[in-house]
PDB file of C-alpha atoms and ligand atoms in Angstrom:
ATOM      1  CA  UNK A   1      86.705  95.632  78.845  1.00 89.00           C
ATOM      2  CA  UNK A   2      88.424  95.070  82.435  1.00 95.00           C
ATOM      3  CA  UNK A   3      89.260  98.103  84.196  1.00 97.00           C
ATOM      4  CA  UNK A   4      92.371  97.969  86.433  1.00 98.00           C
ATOM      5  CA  UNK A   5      94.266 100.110  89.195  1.00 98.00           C
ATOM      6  CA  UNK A   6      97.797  99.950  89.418  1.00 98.00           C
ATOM      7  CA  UNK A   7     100.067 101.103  92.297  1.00 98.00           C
ATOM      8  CA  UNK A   8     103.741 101.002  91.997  1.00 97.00           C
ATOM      9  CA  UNK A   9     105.253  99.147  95.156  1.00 97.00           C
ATOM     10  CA  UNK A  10     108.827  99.072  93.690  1.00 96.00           C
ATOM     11  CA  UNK A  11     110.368  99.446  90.756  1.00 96.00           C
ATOM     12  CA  UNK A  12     109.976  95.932  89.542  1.00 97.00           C
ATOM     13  CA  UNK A  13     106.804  95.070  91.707  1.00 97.00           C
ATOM     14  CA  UNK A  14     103.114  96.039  91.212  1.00 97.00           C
ATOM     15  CA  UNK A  15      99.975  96.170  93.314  1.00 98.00           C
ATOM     16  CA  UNK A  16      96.587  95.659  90.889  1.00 98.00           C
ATOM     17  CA  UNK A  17      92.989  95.994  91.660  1.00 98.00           C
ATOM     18  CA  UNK A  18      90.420  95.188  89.786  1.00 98.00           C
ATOM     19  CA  UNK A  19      87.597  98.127  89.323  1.00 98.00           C
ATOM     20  CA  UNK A  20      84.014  98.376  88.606  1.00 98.00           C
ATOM     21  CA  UNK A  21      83.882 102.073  88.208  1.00 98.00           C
ATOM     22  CA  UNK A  22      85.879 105.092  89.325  1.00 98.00           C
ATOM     23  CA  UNK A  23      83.597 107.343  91.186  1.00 98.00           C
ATOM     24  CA  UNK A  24      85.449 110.532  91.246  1.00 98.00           C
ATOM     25  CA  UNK A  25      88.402 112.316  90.079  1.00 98.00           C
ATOM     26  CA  UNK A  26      89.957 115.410  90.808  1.00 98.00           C
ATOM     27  CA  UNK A  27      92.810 117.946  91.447  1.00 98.00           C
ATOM     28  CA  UNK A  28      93.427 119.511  95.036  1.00 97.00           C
ATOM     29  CA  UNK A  29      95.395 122.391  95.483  1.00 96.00           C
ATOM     30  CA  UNK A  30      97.614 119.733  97.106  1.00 95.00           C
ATOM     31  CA  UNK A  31      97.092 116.156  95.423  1.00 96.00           C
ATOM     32  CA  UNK A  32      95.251 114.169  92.762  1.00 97.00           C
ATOM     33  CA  UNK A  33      92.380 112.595  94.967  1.00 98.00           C
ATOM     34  CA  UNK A  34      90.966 109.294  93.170  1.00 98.00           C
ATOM     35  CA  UNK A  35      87.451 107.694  94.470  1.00 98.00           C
ATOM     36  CA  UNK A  36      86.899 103.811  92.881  1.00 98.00           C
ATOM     37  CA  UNK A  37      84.488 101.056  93.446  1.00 98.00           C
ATOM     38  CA  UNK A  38      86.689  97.987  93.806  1.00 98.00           C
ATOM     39  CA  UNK A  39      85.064  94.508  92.562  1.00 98.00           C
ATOM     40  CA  UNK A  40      86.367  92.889  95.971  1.00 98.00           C
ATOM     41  CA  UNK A  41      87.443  95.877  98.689  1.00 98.00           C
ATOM     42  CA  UNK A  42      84.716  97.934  98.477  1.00 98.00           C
ATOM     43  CA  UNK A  43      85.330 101.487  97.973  1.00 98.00           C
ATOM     44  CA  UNK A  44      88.975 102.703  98.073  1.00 98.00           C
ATOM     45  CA  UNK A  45      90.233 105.885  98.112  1.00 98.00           C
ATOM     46  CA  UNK A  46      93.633 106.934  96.488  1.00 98.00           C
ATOM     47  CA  UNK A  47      95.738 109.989  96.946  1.00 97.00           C
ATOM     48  CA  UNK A  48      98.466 110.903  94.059  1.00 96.00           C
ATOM     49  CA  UNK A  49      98.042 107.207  92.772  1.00 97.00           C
ATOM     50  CA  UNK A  50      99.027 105.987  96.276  1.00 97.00           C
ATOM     51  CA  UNK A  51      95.904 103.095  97.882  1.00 98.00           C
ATOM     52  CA  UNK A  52      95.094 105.099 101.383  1.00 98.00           C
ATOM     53  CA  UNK A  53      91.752 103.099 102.433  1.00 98.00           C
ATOM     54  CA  UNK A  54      89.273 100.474 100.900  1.00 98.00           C
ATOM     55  CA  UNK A  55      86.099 100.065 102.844  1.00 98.00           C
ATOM     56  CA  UNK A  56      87.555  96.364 103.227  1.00 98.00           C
ATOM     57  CA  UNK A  57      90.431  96.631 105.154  1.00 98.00           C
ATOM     58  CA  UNK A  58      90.461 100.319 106.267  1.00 98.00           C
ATOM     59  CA  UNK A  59      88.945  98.144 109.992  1.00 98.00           C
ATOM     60  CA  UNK A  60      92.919  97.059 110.064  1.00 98.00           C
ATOM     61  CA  UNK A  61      94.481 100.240 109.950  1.00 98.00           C
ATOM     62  CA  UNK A  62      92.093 101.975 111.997  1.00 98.00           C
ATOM     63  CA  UNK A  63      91.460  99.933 114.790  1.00 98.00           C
ATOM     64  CA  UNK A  64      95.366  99.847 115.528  1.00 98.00           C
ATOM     65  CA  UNK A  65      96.187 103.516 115.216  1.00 98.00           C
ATOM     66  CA  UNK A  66      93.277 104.112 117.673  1.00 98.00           C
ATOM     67  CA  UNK A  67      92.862 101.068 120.240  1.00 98.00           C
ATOM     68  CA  UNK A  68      96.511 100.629 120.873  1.00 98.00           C
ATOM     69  CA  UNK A  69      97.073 103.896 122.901  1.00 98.00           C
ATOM     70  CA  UNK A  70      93.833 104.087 124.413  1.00 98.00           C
ATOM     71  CA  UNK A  71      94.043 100.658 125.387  1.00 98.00           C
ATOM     72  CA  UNK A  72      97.597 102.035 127.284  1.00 98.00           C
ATOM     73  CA  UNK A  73      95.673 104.851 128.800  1.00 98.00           C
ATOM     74  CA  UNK A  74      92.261 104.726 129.211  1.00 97.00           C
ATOM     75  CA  UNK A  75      92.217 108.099 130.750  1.00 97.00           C
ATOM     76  CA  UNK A  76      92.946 110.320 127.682  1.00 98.00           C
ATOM     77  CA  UNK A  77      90.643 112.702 126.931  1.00 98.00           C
ATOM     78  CA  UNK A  78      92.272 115.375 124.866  1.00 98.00           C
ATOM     79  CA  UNK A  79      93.334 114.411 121.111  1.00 98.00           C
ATOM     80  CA  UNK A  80      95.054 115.653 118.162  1.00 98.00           C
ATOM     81  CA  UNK A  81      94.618 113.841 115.182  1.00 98.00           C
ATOM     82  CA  UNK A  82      96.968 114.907 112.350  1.00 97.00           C
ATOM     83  CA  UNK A  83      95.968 114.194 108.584  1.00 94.00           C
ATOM     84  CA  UNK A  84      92.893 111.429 108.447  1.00 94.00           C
ATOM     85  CA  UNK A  85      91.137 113.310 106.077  1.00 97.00           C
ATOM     86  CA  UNK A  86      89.181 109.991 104.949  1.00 98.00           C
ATOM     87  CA  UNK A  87      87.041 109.715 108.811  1.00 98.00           C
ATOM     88  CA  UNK A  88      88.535 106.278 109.766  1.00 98.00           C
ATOM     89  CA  UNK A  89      90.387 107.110 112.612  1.00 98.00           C
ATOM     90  CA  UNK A  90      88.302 109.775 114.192  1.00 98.00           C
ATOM     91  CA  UNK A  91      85.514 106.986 113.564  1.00 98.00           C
ATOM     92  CA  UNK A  92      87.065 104.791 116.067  1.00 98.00           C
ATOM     93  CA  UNK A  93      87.787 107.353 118.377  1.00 98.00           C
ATOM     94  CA  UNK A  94      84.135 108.031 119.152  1.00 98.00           C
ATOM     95  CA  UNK A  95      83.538 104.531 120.090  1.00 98.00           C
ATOM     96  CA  UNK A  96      84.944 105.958 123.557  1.00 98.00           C
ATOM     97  CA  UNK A  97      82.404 108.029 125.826  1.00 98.00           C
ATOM     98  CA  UNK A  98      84.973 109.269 127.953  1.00 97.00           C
ATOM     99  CA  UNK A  99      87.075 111.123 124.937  1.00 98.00           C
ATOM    100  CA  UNK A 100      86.059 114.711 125.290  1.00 98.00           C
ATOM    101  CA  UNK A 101      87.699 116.604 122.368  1.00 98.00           C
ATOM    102  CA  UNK A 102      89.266 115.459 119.062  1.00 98.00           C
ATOM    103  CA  UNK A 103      91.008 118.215 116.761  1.00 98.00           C
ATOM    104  CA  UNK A 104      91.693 117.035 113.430  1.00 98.00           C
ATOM    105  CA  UNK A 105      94.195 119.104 111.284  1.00 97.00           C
ATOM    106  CA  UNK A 106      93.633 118.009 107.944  1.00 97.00           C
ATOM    107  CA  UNK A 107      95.341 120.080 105.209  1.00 95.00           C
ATOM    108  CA  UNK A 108      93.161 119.203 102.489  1.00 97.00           C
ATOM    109  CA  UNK A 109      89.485 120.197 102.741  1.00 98.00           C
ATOM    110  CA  UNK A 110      88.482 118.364  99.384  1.00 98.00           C
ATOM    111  CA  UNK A 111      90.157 114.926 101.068  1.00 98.00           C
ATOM    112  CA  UNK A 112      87.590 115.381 103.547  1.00 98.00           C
ATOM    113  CA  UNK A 113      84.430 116.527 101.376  1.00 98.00           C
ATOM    114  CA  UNK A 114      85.245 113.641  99.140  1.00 98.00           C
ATOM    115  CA  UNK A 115      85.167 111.361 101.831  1.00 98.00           C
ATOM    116  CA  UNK A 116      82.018 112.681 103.159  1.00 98.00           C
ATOM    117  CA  UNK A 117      80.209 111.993 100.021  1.00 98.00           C
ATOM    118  CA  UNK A 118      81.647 108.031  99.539  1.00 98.00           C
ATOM    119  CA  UNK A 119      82.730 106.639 103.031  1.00 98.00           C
ATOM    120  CA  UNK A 120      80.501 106.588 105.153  1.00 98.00           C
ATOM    121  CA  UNK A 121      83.117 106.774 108.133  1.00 98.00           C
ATOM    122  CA  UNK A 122      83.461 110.172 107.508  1.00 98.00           C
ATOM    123  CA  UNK A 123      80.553 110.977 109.051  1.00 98.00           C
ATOM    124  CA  UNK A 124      82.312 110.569 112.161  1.00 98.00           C
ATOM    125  CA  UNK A 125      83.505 114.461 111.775  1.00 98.00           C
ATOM    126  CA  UNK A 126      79.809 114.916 112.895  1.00 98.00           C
ATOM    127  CA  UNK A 127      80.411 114.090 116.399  1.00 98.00           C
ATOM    128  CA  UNK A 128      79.908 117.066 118.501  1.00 98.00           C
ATOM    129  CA  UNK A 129      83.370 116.435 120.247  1.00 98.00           C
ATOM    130  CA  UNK A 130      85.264 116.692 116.677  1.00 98.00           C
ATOM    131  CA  UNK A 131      86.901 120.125 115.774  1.00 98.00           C
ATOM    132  CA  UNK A 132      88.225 119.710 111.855  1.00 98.00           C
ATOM    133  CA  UNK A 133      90.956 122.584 111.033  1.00 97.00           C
ATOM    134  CA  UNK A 134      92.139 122.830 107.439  1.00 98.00           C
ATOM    135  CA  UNK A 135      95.732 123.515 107.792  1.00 96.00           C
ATOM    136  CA  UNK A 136      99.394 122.167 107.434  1.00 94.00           C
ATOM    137  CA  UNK A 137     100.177 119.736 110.164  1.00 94.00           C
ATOM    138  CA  UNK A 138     103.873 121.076 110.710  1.00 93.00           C
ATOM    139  CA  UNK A 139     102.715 124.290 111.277  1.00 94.00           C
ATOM    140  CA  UNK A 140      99.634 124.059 113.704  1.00 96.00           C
ATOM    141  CA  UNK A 141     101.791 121.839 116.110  1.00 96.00           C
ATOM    142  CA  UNK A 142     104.367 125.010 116.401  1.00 95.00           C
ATOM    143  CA  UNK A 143     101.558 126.409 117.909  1.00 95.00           C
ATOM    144  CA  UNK A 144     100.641 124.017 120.844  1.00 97.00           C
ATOM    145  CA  UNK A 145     102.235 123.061 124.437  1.00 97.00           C
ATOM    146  CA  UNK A 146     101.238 121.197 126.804  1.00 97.00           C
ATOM    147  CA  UNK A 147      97.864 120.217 125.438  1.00 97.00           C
ATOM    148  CA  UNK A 148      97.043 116.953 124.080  1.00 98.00           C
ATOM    149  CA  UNK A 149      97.025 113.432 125.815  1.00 98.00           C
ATOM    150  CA  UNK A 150      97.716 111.919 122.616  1.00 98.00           C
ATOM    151  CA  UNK A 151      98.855 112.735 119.241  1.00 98.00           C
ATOM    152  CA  UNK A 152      97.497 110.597 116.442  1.00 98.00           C
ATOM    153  CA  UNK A 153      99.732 110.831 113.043  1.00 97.00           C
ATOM    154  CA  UNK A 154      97.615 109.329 110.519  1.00 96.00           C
ATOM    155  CA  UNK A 155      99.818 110.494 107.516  1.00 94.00           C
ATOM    156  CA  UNK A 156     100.486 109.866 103.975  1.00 92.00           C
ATOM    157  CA  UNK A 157     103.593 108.383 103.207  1.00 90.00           C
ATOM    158  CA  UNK A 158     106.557 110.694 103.285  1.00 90.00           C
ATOM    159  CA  UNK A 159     106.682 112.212 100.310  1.00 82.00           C
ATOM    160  CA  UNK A 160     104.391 115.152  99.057  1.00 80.00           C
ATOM    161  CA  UNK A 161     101.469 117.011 101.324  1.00 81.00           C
ATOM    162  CA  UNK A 162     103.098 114.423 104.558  1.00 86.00           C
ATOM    163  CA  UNK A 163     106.428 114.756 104.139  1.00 88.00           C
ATOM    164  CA  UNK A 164     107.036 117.143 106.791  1.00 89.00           C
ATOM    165  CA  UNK A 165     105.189 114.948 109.355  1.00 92.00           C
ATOM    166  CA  UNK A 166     108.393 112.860 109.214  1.00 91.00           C
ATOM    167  CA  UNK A 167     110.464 115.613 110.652  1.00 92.00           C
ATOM    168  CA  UNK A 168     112.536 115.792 113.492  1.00 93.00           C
ATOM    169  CA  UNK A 169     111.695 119.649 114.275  1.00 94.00           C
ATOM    170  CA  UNK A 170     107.974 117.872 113.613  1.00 95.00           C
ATOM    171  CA  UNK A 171     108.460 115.170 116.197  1.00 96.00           C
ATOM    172  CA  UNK A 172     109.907 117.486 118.524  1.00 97.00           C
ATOM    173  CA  UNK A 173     106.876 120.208 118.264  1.00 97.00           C
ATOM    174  CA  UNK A 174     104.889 116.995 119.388  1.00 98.00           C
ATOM    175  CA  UNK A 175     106.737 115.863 122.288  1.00 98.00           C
ATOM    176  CA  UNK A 176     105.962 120.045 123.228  1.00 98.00           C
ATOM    177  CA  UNK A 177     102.654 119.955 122.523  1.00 98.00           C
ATOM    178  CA  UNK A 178     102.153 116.520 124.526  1.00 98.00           C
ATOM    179  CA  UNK A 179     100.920 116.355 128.113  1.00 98.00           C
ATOM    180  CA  UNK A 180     103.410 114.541 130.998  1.00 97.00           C
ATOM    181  CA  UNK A 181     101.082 111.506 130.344  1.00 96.00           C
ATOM    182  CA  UNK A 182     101.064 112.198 126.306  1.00 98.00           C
ATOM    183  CA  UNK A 183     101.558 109.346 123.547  1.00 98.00           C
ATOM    184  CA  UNK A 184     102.288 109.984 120.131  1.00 98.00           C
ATOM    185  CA  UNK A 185     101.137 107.168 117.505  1.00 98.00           C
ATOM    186  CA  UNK A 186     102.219 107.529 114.040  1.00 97.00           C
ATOM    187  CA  UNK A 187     101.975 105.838 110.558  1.00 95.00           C
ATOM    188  CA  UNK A 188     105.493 104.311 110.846  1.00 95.00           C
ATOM    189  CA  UNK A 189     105.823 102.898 106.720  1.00 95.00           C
ATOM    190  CA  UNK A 190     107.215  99.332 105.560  1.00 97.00           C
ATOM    191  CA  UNK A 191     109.887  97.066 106.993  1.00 97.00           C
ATOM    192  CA  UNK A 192     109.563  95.311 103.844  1.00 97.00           C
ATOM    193  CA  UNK A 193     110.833  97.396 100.526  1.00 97.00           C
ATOM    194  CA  UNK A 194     113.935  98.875 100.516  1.00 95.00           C
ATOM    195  CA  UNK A 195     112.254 102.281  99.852  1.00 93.00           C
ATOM    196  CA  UNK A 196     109.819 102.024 102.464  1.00 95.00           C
ATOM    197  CA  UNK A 197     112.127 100.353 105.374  1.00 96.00           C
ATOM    198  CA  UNK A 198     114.547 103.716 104.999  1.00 94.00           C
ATOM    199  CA  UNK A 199     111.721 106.010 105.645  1.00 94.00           C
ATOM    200  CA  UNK A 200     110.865 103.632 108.724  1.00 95.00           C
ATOM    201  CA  UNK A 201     114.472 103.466 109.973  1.00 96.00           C
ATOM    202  CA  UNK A 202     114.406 107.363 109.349  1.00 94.00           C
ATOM    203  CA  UNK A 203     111.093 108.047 111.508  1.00 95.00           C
ATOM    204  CA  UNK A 204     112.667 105.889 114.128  1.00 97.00           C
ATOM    205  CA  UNK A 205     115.620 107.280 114.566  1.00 96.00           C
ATOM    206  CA  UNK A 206     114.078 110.641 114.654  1.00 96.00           C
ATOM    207  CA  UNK A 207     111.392 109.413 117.291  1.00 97.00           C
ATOM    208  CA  UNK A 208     113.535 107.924 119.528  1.00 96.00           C
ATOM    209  CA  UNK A 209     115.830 111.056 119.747  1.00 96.00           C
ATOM    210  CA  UNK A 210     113.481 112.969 121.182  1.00 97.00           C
ATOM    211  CA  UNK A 211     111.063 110.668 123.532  1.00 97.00           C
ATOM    212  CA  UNK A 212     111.914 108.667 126.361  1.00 97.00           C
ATOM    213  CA  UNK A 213     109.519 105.843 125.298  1.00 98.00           C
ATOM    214  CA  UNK A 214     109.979 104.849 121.358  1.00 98.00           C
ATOM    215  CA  UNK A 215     108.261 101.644 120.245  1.00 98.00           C
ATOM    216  CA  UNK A 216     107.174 100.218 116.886  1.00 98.00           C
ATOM    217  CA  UNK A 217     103.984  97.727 116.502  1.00 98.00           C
ATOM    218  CA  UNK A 218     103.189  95.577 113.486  1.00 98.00           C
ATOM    219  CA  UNK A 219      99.583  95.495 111.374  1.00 98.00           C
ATOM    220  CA  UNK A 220      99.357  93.883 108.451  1.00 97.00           C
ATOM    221  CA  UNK A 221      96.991  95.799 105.665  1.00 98.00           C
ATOM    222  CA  UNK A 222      96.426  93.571 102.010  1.00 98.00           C
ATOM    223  CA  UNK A 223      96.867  96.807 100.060  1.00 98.00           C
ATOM    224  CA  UNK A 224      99.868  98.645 101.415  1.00 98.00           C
ATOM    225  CA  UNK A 225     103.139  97.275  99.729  1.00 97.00           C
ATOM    226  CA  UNK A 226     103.913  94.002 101.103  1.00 97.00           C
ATOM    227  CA  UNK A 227     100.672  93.867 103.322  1.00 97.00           C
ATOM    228  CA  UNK A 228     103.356  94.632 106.556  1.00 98.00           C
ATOM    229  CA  UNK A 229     103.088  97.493 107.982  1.00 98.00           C
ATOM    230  CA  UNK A 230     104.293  99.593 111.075  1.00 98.00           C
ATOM    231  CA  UNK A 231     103.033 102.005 113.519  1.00 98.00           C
ATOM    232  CA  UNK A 232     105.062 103.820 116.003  1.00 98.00           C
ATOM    233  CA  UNK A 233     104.529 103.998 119.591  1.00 98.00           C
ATOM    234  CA  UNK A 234     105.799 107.043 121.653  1.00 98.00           C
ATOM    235  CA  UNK A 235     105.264 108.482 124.865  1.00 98.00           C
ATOM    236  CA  UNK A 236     107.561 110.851 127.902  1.00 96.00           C
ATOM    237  CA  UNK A 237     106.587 107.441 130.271  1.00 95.00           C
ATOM    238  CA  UNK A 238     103.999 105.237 129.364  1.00 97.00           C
ATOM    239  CA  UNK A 239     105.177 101.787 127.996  1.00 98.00           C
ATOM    240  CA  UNK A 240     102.662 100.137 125.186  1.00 98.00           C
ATOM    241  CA  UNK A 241     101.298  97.801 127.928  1.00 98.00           C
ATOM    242  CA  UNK A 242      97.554  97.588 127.600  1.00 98.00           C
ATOM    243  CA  UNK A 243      95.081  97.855 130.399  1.00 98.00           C
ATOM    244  CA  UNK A 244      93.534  95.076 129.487  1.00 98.00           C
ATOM    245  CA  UNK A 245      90.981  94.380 132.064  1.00 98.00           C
ATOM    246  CA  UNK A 246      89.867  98.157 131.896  1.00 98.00           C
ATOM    247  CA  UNK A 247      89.950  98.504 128.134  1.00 98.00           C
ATOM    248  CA  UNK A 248      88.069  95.007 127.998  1.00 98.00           C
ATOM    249  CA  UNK A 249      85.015  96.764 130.801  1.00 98.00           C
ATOM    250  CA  UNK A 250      84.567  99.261 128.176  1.00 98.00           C
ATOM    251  CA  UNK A 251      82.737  96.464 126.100  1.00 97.00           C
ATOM    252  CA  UNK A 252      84.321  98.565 122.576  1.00 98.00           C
ATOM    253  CA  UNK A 253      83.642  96.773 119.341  1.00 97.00           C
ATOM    254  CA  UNK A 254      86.179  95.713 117.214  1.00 98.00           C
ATOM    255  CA  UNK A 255      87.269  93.286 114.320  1.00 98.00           C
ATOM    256  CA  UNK A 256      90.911  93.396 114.475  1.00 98.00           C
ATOM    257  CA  UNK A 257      91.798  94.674 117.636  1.00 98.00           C
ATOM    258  CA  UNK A 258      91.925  92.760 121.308  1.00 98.00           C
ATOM    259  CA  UNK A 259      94.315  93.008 124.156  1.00 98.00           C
ATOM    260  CA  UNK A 260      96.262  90.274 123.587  1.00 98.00           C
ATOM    261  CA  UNK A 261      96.961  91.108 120.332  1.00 98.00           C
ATOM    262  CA  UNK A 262      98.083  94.255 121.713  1.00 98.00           C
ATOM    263  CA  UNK A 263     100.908  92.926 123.099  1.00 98.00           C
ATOM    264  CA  UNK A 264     101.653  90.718 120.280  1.00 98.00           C
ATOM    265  CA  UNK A 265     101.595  93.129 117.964  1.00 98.00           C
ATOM    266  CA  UNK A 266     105.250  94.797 119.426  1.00 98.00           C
ATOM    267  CA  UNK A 267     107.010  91.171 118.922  1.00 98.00           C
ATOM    268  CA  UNK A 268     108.424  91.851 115.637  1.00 98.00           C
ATOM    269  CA  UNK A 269     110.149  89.586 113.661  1.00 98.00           C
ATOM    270  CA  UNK A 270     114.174  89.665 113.612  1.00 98.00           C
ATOM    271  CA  UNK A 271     115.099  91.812 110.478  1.00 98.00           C
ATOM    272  CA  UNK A 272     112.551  94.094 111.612  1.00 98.00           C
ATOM    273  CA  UNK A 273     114.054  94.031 115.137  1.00 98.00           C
ATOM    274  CA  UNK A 274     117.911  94.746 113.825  1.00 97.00           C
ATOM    275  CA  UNK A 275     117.066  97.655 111.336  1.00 97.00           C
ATOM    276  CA  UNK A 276     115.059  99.023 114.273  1.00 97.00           C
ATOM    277  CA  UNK A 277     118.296  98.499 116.732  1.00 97.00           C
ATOM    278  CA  UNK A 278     120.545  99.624 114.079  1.00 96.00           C
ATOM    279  CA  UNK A 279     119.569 103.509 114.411  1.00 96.00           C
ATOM    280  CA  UNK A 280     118.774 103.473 118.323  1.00 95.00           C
ATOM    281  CA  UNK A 281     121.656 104.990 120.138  1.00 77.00           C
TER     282      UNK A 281
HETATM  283  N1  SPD B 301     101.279 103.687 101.504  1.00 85.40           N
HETATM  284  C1  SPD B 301     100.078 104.227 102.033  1.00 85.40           C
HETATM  285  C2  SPD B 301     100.234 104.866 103.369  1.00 85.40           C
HETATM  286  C3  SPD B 301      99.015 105.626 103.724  1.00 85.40           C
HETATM  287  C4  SPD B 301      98.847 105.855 105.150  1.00 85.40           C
HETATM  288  N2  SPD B 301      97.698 106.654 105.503  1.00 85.40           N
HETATM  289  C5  SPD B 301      96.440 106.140 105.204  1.00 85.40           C
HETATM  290  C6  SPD B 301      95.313 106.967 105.737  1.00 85.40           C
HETATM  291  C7  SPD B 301      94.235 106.134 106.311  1.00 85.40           C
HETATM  292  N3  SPD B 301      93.394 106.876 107.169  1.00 85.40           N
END
């Protein structure tokens, strides 16, 4: 017998994966958290029936939440990472010597003891430099000014335990909690379905209401709906430039990111352009 996941995209459109075996299941006080050993992706992780990383193309996602805005400034030392229960992003973040302290608030501790125990990534949270709270998001950023260099949003979509990292009164507790010199990346959604590109146009809207600098980039990841997806780019000065002769000294390896695809990555294609346009002021 064939075993199977499915993922909803849209109403009339399915994602499907096939499975060797499903490696854990179980209830959080906040979400269903599903473990499975893909035939082709390796192992992927799924959150209330929602894909969130396979050990295949989690590189993808990773590399461009991280590299992007320490590629812009080199010099950051301080970090908040919101969410990324599953290790990736902290994992990339360690790669850089000169990083001297990563908070992750993560509000679901079984997220991250699940990951422990099936990605290896996750042993990232290791690193001496890593402080992991448990807590909502939302509410640990009410309690922060003037801290962080950058602010890494590494969310689940907007709906459920993330929704209120979509926020404006969230987005505007970051630009507080940010640094003159602070960037905030975020997990931006899909230009592509209708349901995804509102939450986008939302975020955006929201972003650029309350920081000077408000920029989206573009990543493509095979199991997110459509395989397009955005991240946002925000800072009080910075523009995305990359330092590319710096960041390339630092002799960091990666499989997706470079420098010039850093400045690629924030030509986006026309539709993507206009709906972006259509809610800047
Ligand atoms: N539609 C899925 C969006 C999930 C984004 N977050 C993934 C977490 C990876 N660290």
């Amino acid at each position: 017998m064939e075993l199977w996941f499915s993922e909803k995209h849209t109403e009339n459109i399915q994602f499907q994966i096939k499975l060797e075996k499903q490696l854990f299941s179980g209830e959080s006080d906040f979400q269903r958290i599903d473990v499975f050993q893909t035939i082709d992706f390796g192992k992927m992780l799924v959150l209330d029936g929602v894909i969130m990383t396979t050990e295949r193309d989690e590189f993808i996602y990773h590399e461009m939440i991280t590299h992007v805005p320490m590629a812009v400034n080199p010099d950051i030392k301080k970090i908040l990472v919101i969410g990324a229960g599953d290790g990736g992003t902290v994992n990339q973040l360690i790669k850089y010597d000169s990083i001297e302290r990563i908070d992750v608030v993560e509000i679901d501790k079984m997220v991250v003891d699940v990951c422990k125990e099936f990605f290896p990534m996750a042993s990232s949270f290791d690193d001496e430099r890593v402080r992991l709270f448990y807590a909502d998001g939302l509410r640990y950023i009410r309690t922060v000014q003037n801290e962080y260099d950058l602010i890494i949003v590494d969310s689940t979509d907007p709906f459920g335990p993330g929704e209120g990292l979509f926020t404006k009164e969230f987005y505007g507790n970051c630009y507080k909690a940010l640094n003159a010199d602070g960037i905030l990346v975020n997990q931006h959604e899909s230009p592509f379905y209708e349901g995804d590109a509102m939450a986008m146009r939302r975020a955006h809207q929201r972003i650029c209401s309350v920081f000077e600098v408000a920029r989206v980039y573009q990543l493509h990841i095979p199991t997110y709906p459509s395989g397009h997806w955005l991240f946002g780019f925000a800072s009080k000065k910075h523009l995305p430039e990359p330092r590319a002769e710096r960041w390339n000294m630092l002799g960091i390896q990666t499989k997706y990111y470079n420098t010039n695809l850093h400045k690629g990555c924030f030509m986006l294609p026309t539709y993507v352009t206009n709906m972006l346009k259509s809610v800047e002021k």
